[in-house]
Amino acid sequence: ETGVTQTPRHLVMGMTNKKSLKCEQHLGHNAMYWYKQSAKKPLELMFVYNFKEQTENNSVPSRFSPECPNSSHLFLHLHTLQPEDSALYLCASSFGPGDTEAFFGQGTRLTVV
Amino acid sequence: AQSVTQPDIHITVSEGASLELRCNYSYGATPYLFWYVQSPGQGLQLLLKYFSGDTLVQGIKGFEAEFKRSQSSFNLRKPSVHWSDAAEYFCAVYSGSARQLTFGSGTQLTVLP
């Protein structure tokens, strides 16, 4: 248990669906991250938020829309996804974007059909 | 730009045998280096980290890693592997300029009884 909780753990969605992933941390961290983990590929950093403000968007397609209403919660809204978007989506947090150590959630296993 | 290479995609060892997982990095300045472990269906857990000082660092679960600047390596070792060590292991380097972690592709460890 790292203190970062992601829901749901598993999600199957059609390409026309809209769904959201949720991440929550009560570690007092101010920075939160979304990573994508695909088979046989390194973890890809998608978004970074610091004090609710987005500071990084690593060329992520607009069908992924993050939201950070406060420093403890982070969402990833999904719409019109493609099968190649199927992956494990990991949320992480740290004291700041300049802080080196990140704490990871257990991930949401997303399957797009 | 920084990069991390884990040359071994999959390693199999017998329980009780010693283990070494390789990690090579590319980074212009003094690196901050990490090893994370991911058990099936779980998020990433930090095993150990190197910032400065003693080049041999101790981590949790009996793991250690040695930083060798001349070889740009940060290999993970354990003297006697337990069946519960079966997991995927990720090496990562932190970039101060980009303020983000860059991960390797991971090494899957299988432990035989």
Short mmCIF file of C-alpha atoms in Angstrom, two decimals, chain A residues 2 9 33 35 37 40-43 45 56 58 88 90 97-107, chain B residues 9 32 34 36 38 40-46 49 51 88 90 94 98-101 103-106:
data_model
loop_
_atom_site.label_atom_id
_atom_site.label_comp_id
_atom_site.label_asym_id
_atom_site.label_seq_id
_atom_site.Cartn_x
_atom_site.Cartn_y
_atom_site.Cartn_z
CA THR A 2 1.67 3.17 -1.23
CA ARG A 9 -8.73 -1.55 -11.21
CA TYR A 33 1.19 12.14 -12.71
CA TYR A 35 1.72 7.18 -16.88
CA GLN A 37 2.36 1.22 -19.42
CA LYS A 40 7.14 -4.45 -23.90
CA LYS A 41 7.50 -0.66 -23.74
CA PRO A 42 8.92 1.67 -21.13
CA LEU A 43 6.54 3.64 -18.96
CA LEU A 45 4.75 9.89 -18.86
CA GLU A 56 3.50 18.69 -18.65
CA ASN A 58 3.82 14.79 -23.42
CA LEU A 88 -2.13 -0.22 -17.72
CA LEU A 90 -0.63 4.31 -13.57
CA PRO A 97 7.49 17.87 -9.76
CA GLY A 98 11.07 18.47 -8.80
CA ASP A 99 10.92 15.76 -6.18
CA THR A 100 12.67 12.65 -7.34
CA GLU A 101 10.73 9.95 -5.54
CA ALA A 102 7.29 9.10 -6.86
CA PHE A 103 4.70 6.88 -5.20
CA PHE A 104 2.61 4.80 -7.57
CA GLY A 105 -0.92 3.49 -7.46
CA GLN A 106 -1.80 -0.06 -8.48
CA GLY A 107 -3.00 1.04 -11.89
CA ILE B 9 13.89 -8.66 -21.06
CA TYR B 32 19.67 10.18 -9.66
CA PHE B 34 16.16 4.23 -8.98
CA TYR B 36 11.29 -0.10 -8.84
CA GLN B 38 6.11 -4.28 -9.99
CA PRO B 40 1.55 -8.81 -11.05
CA GLY B 41 -1.48 -6.54 -10.98
CA GLN B 42 0.26 -4.01 -8.79
CA GLY B 43 1.77 -0.58 -9.17
CA LEU B 44 5.45 0.22 -8.86
CA GLN B 45 7.18 0.06 -5.50
CA LEU B 46 10.51 1.76 -4.87
CA LYS B 49 17.68 4.90 -4.94
CA PHE B 51 21.61 10.25 -5.21
CA GLU B 88 9.06 -7.07 -13.12
CA PHE B 90 12.35 -1.24 -13.64
CA TYR B 94 15.71 11.30 -12.89
CA ALA B 98 13.08 17.84 -17.39
CA ARG B 99 12.02 17.13 -13.79
CA GLN B 100 10.79 13.68 -14.63
CA LEU B 101 11.70 10.04 -14.33
CA PHE B 103 12.18 4.35 -17.12
CA GLY B 104 13.76 1.37 -18.79
CA SER B 105 11.64 -1.28 -20.50
CA GLY B 106 11.81 -3.57 -17.50
#
